[in-house]
Tab-separated table of C-alpha atoms in Angstrom:
chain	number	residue	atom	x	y	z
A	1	UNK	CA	3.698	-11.157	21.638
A	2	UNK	CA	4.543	-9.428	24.846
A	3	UNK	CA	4.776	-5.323	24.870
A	4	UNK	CA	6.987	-3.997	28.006
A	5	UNK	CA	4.756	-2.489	30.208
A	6	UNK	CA	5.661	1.216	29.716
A	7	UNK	CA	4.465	1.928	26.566
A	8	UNK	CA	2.139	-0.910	26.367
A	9	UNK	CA	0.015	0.597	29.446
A	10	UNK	CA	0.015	4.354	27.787
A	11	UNK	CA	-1.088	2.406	24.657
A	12	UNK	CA	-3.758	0.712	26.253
A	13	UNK	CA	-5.008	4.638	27.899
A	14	UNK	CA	-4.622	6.103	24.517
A	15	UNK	CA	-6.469	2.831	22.645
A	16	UNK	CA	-10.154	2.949	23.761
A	17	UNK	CA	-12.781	1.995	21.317
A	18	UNK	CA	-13.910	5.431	19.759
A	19	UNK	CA	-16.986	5.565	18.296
A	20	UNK	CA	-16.820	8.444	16.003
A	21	UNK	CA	-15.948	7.538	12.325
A	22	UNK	CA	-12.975	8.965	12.681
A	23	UNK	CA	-12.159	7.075	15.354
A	24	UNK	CA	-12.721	4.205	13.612
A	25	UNK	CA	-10.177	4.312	11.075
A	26	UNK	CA	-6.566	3.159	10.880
A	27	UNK	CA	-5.250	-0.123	9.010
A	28	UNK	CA	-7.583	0.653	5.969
A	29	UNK	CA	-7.292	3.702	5.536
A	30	UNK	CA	-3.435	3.867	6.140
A	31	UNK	CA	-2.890	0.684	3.632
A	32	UNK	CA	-5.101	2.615	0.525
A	33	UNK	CA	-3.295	5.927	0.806
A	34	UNK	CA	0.188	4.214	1.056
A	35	UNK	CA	-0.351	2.433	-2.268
A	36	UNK	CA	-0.956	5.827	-4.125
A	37	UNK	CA	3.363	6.030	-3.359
A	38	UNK	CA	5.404	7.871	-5.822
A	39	UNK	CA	6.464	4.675	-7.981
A	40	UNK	CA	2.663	4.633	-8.095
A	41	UNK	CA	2.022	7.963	-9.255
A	42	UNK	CA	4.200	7.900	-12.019
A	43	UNK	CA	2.361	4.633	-12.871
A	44	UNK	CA	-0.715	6.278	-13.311
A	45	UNK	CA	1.000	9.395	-14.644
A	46	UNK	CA	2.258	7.248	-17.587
A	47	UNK	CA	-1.542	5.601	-18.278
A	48	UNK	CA	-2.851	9.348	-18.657
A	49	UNK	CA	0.067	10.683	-20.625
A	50	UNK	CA	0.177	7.674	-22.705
A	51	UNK	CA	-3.831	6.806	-22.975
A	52	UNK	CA	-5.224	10.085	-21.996
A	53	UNK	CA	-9.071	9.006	-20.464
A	54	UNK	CA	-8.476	5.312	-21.816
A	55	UNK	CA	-7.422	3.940	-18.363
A	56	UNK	CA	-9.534	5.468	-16.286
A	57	UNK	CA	-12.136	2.700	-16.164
A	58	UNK	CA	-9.197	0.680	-14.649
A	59	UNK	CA	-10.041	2.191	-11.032
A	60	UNK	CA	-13.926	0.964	-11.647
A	61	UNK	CA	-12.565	-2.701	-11.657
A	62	UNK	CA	-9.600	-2.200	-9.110
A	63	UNK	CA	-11.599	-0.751	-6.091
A	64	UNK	CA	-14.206	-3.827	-5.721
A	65	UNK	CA	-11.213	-6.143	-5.720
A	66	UNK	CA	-8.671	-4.438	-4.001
A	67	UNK	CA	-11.012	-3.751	-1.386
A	68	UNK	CA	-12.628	-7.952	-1.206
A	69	UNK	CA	-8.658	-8.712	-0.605
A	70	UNK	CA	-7.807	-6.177	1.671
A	71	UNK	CA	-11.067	-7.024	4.031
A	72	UNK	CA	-9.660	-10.579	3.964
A	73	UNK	CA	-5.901	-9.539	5.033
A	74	UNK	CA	-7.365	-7.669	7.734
A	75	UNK	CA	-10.283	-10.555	8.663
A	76	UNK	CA	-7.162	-12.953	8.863
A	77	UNK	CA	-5.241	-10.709	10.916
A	78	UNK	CA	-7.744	-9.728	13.540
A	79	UNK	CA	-9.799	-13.114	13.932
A	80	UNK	CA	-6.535	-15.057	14.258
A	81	UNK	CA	-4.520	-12.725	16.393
A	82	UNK	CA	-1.762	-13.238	14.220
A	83	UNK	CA	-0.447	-11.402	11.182
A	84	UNK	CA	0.404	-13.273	7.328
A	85	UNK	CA	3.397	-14.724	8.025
A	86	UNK	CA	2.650	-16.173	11.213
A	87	UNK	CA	-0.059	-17.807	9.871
A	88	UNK	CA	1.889	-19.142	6.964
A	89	UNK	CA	4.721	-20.485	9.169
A	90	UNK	CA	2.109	-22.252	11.028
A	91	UNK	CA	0.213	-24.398	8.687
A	92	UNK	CA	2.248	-24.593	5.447
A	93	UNK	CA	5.950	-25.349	4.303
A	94	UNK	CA	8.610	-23.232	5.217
A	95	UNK	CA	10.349	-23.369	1.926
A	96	UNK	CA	7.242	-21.568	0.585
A	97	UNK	CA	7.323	-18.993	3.116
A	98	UNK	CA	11.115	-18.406	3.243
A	99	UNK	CA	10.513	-17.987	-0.610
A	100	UNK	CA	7.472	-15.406	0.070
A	101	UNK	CA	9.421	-13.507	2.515
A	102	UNK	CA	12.525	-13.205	1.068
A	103	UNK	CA	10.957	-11.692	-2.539
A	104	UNK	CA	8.888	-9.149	-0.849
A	105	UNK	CA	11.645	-7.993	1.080
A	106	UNK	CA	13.510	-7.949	-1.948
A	107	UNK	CA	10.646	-5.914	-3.752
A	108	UNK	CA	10.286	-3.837	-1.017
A	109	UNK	CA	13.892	-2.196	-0.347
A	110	UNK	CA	14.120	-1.695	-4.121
A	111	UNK	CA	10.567	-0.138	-4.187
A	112	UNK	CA	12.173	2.229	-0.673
A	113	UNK	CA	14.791	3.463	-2.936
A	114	UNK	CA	12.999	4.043	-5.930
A	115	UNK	CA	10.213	6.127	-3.261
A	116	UNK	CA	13.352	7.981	-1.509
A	117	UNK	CA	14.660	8.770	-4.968
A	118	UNK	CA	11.197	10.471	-6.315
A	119	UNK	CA	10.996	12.332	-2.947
A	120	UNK	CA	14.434	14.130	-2.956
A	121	UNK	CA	13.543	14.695	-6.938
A	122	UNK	CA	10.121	16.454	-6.110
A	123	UNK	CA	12.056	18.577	-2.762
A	124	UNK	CA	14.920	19.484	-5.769
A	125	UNK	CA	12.299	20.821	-8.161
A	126	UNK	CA	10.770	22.794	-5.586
A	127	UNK	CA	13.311	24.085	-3.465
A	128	UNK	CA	16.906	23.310	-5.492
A	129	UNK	CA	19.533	21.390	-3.752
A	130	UNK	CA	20.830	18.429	-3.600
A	131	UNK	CA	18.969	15.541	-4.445
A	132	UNK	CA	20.722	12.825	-2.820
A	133	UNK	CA	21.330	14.070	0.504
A	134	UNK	CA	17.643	15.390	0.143
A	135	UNK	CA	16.692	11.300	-0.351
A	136	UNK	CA	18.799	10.025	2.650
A	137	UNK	CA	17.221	12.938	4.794
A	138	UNK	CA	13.409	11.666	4.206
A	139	UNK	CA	14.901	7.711	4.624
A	140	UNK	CA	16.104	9.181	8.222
A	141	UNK	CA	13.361	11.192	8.464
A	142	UNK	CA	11.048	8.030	8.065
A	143	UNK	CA	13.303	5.366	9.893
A	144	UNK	CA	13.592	8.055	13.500
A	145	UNK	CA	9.501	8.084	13.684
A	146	UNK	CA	9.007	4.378	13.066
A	147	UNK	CA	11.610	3.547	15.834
A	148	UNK	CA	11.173	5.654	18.663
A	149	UNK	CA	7.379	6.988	18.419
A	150	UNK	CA	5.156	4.803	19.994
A	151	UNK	CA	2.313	3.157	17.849
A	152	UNK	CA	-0.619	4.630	19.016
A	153	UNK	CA	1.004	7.815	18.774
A	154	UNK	CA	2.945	7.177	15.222
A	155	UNK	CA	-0.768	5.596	13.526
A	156	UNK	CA	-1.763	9.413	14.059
A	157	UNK	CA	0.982	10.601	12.277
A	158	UNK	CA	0.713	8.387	9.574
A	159	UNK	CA	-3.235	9.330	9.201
A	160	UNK	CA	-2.446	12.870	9.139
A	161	UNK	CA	-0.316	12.028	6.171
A	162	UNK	CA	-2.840	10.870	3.925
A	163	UNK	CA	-4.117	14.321	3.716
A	164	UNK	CA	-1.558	14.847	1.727
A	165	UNK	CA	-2.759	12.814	-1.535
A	166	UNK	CA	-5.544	15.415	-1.150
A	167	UNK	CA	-2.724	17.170	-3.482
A	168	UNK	CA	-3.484	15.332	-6.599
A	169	UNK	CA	-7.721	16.037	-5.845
A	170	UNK	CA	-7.260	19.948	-5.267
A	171	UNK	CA	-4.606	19.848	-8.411
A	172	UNK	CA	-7.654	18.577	-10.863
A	173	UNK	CA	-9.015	22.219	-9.578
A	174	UNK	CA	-6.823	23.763	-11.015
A	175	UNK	CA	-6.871	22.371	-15.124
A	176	UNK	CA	-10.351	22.594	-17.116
A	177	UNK	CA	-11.497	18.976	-17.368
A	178	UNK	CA	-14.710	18.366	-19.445
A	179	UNK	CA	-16.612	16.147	-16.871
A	180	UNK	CA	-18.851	14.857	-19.367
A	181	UNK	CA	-16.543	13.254	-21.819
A	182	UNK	CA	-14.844	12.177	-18.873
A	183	UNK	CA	-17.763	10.237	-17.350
A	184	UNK	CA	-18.562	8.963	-20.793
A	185	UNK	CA	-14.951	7.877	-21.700
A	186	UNK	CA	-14.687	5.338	-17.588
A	187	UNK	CA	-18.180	4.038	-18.334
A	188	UNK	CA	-17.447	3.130	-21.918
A	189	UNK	CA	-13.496	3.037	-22.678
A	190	UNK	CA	-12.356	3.716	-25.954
A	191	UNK	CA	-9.178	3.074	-26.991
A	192	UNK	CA	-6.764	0.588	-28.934
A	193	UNK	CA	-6.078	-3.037	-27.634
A	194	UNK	CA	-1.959	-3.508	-27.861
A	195	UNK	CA	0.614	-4.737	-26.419
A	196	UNK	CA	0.900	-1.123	-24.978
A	197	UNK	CA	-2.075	-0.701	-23.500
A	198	UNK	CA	-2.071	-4.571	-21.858
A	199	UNK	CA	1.616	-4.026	-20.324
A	200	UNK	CA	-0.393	-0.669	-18.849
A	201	UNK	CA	-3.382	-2.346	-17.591
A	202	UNK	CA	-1.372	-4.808	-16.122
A	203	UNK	CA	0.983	-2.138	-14.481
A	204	UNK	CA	-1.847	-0.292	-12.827
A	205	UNK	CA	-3.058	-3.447	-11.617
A	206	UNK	CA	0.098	-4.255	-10.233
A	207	UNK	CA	0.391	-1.176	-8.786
A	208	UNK	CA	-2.655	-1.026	-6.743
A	209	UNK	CA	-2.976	-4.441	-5.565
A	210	UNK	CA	0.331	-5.784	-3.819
A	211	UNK	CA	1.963	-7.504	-1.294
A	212	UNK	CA	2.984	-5.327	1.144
A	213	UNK	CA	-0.441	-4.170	1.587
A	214	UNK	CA	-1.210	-7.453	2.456
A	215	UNK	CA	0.818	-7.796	5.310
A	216	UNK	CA	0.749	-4.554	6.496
A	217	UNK	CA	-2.901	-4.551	7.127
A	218	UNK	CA	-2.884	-7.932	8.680
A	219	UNK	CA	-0.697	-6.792	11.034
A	220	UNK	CA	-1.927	-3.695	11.690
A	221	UNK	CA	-5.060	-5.794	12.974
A	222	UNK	CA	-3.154	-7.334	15.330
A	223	UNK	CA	-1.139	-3.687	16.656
A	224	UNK	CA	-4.416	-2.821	17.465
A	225	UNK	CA	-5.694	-5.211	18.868
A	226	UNK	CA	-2.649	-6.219	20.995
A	227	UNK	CA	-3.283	-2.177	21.979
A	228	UNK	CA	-6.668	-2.893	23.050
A	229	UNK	CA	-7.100	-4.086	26.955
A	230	UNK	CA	-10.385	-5.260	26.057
A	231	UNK	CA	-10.064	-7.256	22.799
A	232	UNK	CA	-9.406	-10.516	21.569
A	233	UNK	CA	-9.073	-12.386	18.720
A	234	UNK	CA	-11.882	-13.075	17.154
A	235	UNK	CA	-11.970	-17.042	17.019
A	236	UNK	CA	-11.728	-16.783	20.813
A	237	UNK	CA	-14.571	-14.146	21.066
A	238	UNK	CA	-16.744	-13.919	18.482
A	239	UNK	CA	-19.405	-11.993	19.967
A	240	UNK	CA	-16.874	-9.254	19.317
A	241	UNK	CA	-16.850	-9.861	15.814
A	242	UNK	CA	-19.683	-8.347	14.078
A	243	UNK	CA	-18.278	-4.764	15.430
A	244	UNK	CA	-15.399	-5.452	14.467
A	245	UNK	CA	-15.946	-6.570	11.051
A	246	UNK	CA	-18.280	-3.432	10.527
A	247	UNK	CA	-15.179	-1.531	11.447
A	248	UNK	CA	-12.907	-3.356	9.042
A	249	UNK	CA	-15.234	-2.890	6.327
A	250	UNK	CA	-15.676	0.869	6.913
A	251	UNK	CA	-12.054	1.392	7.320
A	252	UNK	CA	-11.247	-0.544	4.203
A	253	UNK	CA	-13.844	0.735	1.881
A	254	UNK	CA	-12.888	4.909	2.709
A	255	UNK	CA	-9.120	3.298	2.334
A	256	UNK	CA	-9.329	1.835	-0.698
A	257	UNK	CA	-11.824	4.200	-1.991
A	258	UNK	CA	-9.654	6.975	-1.264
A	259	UNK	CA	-6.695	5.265	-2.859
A	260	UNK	CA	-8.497	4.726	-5.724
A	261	UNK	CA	-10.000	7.995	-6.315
A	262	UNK	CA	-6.390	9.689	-6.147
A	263	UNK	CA	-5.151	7.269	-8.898
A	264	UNK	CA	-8.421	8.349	-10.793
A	265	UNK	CA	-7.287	11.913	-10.458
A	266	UNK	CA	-3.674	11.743	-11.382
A	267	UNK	CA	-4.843	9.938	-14.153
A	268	UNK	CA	-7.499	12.441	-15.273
A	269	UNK	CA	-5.043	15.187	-14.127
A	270	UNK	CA	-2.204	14.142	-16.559
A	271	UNK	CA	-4.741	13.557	-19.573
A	272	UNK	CA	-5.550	16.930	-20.038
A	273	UNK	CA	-2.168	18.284	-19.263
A	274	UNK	CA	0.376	15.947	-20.456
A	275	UNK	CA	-1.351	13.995	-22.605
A	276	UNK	CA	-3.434	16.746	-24.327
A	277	UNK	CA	-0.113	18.545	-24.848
A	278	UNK	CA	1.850	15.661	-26.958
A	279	UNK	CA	4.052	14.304	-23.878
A	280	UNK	CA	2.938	11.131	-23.471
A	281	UNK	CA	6.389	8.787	-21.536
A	282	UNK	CA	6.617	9.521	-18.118
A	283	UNK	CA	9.224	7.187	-16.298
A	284	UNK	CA	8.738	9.189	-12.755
A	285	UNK	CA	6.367	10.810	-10.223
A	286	UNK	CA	9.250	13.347	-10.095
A	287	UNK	CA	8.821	13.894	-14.181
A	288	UNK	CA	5.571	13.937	-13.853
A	289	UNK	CA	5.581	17.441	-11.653
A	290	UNK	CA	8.095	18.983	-13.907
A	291	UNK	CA	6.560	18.188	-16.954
A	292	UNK	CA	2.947	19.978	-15.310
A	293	UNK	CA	4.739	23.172	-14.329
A	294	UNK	CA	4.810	24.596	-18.019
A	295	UNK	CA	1.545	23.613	-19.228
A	296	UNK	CA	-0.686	23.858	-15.558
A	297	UNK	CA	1.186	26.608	-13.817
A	298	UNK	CA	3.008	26.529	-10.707
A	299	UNK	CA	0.128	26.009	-8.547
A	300	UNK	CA	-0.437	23.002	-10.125
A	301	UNK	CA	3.014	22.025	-9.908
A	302	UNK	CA	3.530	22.573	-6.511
A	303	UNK	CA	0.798	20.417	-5.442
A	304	UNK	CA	1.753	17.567	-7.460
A	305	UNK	CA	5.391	17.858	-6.064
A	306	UNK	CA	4.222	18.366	-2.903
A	307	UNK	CA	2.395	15.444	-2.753
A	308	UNK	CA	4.853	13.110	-4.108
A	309	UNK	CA	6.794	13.754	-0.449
A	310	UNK	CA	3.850	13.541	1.258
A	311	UNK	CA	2.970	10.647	0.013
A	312	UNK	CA	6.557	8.980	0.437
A	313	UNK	CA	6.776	9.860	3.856
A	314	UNK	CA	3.438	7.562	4.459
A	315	UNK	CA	4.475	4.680	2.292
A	316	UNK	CA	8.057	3.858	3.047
A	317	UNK	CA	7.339	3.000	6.682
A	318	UNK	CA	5.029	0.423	5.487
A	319	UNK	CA	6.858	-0.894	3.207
A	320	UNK	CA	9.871	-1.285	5.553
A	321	UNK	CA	7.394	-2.352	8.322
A	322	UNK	CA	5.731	-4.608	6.262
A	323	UNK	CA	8.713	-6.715	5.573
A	324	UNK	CA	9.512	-6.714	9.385
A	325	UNK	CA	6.621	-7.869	9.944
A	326	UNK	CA	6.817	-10.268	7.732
A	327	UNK	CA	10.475	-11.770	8.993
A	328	UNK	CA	9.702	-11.421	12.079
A	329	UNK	CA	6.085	-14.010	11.481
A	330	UNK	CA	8.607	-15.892	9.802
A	331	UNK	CA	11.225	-16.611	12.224
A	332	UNK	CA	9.307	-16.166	15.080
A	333	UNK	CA	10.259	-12.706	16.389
A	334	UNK	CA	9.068	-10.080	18.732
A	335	UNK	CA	7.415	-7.830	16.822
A	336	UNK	CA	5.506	-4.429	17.438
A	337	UNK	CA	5.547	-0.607	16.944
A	338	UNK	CA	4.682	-0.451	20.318
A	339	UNK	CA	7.517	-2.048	21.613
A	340	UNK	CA	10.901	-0.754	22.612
A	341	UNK	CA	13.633	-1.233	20.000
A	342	UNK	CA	15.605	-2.604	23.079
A	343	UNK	CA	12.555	-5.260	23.326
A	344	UNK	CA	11.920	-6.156	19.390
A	345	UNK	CA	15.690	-5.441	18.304
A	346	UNK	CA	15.468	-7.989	14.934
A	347	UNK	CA	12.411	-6.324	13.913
A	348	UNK	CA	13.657	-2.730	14.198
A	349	UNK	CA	17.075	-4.444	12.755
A	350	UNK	CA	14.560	-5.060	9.206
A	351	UNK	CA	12.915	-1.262	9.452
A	352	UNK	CA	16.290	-0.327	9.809
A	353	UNK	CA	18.269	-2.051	7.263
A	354	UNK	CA	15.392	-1.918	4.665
A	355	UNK	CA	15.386	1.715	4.532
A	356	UNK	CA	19.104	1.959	4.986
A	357	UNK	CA	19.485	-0.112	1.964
A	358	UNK	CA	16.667	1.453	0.240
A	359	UNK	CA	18.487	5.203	1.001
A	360	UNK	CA	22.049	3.559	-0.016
A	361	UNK	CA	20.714	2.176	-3.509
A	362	UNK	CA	20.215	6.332	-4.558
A	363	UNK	CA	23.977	6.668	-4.301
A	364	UNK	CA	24.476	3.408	-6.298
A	365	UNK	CA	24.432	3.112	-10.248
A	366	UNK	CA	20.965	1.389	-10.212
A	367	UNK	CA	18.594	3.313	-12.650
A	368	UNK	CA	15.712	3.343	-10.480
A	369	UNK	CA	13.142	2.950	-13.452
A	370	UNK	CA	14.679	-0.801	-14.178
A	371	UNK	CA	14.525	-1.409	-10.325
A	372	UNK	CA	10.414	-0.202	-10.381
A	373	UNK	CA	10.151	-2.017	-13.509
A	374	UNK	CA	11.652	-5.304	-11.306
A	375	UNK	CA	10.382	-4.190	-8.612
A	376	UNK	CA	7.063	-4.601	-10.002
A	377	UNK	CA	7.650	-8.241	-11.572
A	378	UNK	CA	8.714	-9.549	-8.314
A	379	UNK	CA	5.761	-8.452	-6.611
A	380	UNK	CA	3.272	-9.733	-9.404
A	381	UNK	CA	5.057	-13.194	-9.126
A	382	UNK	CA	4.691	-12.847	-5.262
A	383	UNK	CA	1.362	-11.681	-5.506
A	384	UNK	CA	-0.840	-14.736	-6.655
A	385	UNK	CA	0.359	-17.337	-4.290
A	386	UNK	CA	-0.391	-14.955	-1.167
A	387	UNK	CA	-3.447	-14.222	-2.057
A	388	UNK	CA	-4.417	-17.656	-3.112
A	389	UNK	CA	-2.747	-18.561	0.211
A	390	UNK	CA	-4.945	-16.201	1.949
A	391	UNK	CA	-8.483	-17.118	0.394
A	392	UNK	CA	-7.129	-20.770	1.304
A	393	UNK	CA	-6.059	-19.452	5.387
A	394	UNK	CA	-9.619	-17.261	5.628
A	395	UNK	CA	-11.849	-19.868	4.497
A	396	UNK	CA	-10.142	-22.786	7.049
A	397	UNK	CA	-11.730	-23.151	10.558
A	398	UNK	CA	-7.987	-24.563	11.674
A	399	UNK	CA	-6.974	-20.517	11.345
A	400	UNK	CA	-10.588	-18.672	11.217
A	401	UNK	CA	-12.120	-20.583	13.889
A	402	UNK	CA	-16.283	-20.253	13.039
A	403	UNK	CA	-15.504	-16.914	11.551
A	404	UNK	CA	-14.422	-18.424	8.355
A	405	UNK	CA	-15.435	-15.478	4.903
A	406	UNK	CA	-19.066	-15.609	3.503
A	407	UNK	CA	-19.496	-16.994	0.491
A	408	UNK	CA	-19.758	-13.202	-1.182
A	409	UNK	CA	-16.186	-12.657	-0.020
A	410	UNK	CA	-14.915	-15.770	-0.903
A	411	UNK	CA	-16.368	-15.288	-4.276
A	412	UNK	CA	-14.734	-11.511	-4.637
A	413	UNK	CA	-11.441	-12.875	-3.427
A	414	UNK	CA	-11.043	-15.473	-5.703
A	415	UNK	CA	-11.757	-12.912	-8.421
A	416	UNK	CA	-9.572	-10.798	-7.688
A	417	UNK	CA	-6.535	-13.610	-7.229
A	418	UNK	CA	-7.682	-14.758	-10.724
A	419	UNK	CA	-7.787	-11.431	-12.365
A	420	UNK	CA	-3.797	-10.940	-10.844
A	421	UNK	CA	-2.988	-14.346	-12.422
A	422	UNK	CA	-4.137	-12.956	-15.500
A	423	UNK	CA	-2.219	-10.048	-15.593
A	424	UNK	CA	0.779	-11.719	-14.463
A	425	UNK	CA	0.625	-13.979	-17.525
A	426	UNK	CA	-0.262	-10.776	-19.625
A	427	UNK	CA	2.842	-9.275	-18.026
A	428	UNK	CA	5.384	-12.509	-18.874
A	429	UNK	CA	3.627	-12.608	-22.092
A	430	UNK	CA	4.504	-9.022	-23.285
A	431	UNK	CA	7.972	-9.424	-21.784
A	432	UNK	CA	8.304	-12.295	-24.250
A	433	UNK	CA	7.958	-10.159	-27.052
């Protein structure tokens, strides 16, 4: 992948090695805070309407795997040079990775739209107006800084962002919540196995561990290290790696951590408003904040609104750039934020029509709860064979070179693809009745 010299040398000024913690964090931390999006928050809005402290022991079991997966994605990315698809087009079938490809770019403009939707929703509760126009303005918003802010410059922006999920931390601040039942209830869950509480289990899972993250990370690996004068890939300088693979595992543990601490706290935040209160179906993030105004006060509301765009803003680029990413490892295409559009114009042409599409579908007569709800069986489908695909790519010296996983990792991986599987067959299985 060649950047044009312009912005590739500023990028290479701006891209030093820092060595302040801070400095140190990027792909992890961006990927966890863009999977607490608004389809997600009214995911785990729903499981503390609905099951009040029952679900919070979910984010106990998600972190550990979500994070083993995530540390692979980004292991593949930055020992091999090369992001997910890449990878895949280069030592397996194409008709499975035209298949991969094609479903999570399917997933992902529906999961835009739905995102788009919930943002112009929160910006009508709070301000009035209308919510369409309010929904095409963040998709324009969103599209302008991934295409003509360079990425060194744009990853800033994005980790500013995540401040904003702070929202749903400060909002617990503002409700009484009796800690001690609380710690009691996500060491030792109580509540009623259904076919409820299973389709919820395996929604949050779903949620929090998908696709896009995947390749968004992976590549993100490779943006930096393309930005970095003095790096390499891995394989063909490993005495760079054990840095580097302290890094990744910093990066992705505060990332997922922090991902998984909001969903804790929109959970806990909604069982002791919503849920305490008798409301107990949530469809939307959007919902959600409405339904918290009466019973939490405005404060309250206004944070959780506020978030919801805040958190949109920082997960539609990556799930736009994510799929470009993607088509672009597929079909061989330039591909980088630091690039020119002029120089990468079929991966700008994804970002673009992905969140074009995704903006278009709010003016359409698709109820965006069925597209989330499809939206989210797509990506569980998807979801198994990538990551069996990837604990099959990290542990191969053909991609990994001598810096194939340790057996730890391996073992976390694989428990965490089989753990998907099983939800995915929980999923089909409550569909089927």
């Amino acid at each position: 992948m060649q950047i044009d010299s312009g912005r590739a040398d500023a990028a290479r000024q701006q891209a030093a090695p820092s060595d302040t913690w801070l400095g140190k964090l990027g792909p992890g931390l961006i990927t966890g805070a863009a999977d607490d999006d608004p389809s997600g928050i009214a995911t785990y809005s729903q499981a503390g309407a609905q099951f009040g402290f029952g679900m919070l022991w979910t984010v106990c079991l998600t972190f550990p795997l979500m994070l083993g997966i995530q540390v692979i994605s980004a292991k593949i990315g930055r020992v091999s040079g090369h992001g997910l698809a890449t990878n895949i087009r280069r030592h397996y079938p194409k008709s499975l990775l035209y298949a991969i490809v094609g479903l999570l770019l399917l997933a992902n403009v529906i999961n835009i739209a739905a995102d788009v939707a919930a943002m112009g929703d929160a910006l009508t509760l709070i301000i009035g107006g209308p919510t369409h126009l309010y929904a095409v303005g963040f998709g324009l918003l969103s599209l302008l800084l991934q295409v003509f802010i360079p990425y060194q410059q744009y990853v800033r922006i994005l980790k500013w962002l995540t401040l904003g999920l702070l929202a749903y931390v400060a909002t617990v601040l503002t409700v009484h919540i009796p800690w001690g039942e609380v710690a009691l209830r996500t060491a030792w869950p109580q509540f009623a196995w259904s076919a409820a509480s299973v389709t919820m289990i395996v929604a949050v899972f779903g949620t929090t561990i998908s696709p896009y993250l995947f390749f968004w990370q992976a590549s993100q690996e490779v943006e930096d290290l393309q930005a970095d004068a003095g790096a390499q890939a891995l394989r063909r300088a490993p005495e760079q790696a054990p840095r580097q693979f302290q890094r990744i595992k910093m990066d992705t543990a505060i990332g997922m951590g922090f991902s998984n601490l909001v969903a804790f706290f929109i959970m806990l935040t909604t069982a002791v408003t919503l849920g305490a209160q008798g409301i107990t179906h949530i469809d939307t993030s959007a919902q959600a904040a409405s339904a918290l105004r009466p019973i939490a006060g405005e404060f309250a509301f206004a944070l959780f609104s506020l978030g919801i765009i805040g958190t949109g803003l920082l997960a539609i680029p990556v799930l736009a750039g994510s799929a470009a990413y993607a088509m672009a490892g597929a079909f061989h295409w330039k591909n980088s934020l630091e690039l020119a559009p002029r120089a990468a114009k079929k991966f700008y042409g994804i970002i673009v029509t992905a969140t074009v599409i995704g903006a278009a579908l709010c003016f359409t007569p698709l109820d965006p709860i069925k597209a989330l709800y499809w939206s989210a069986v797509i990506n569980g489908v998807i979801s198994v064979p990538i990551m069996a695909l990837m604990m099959v790519m990290a542990s191969r010296p053909a991609i990994m070179g001598t810096l194939t996983i340790s057996r730890r990792l391996r073992a976390l991986g694989w428990l965490s693809t089989i753990v998907m599987a099983t939800a995915v067959l929980a999923m089909f299985a409550t569909m089927a009745f």
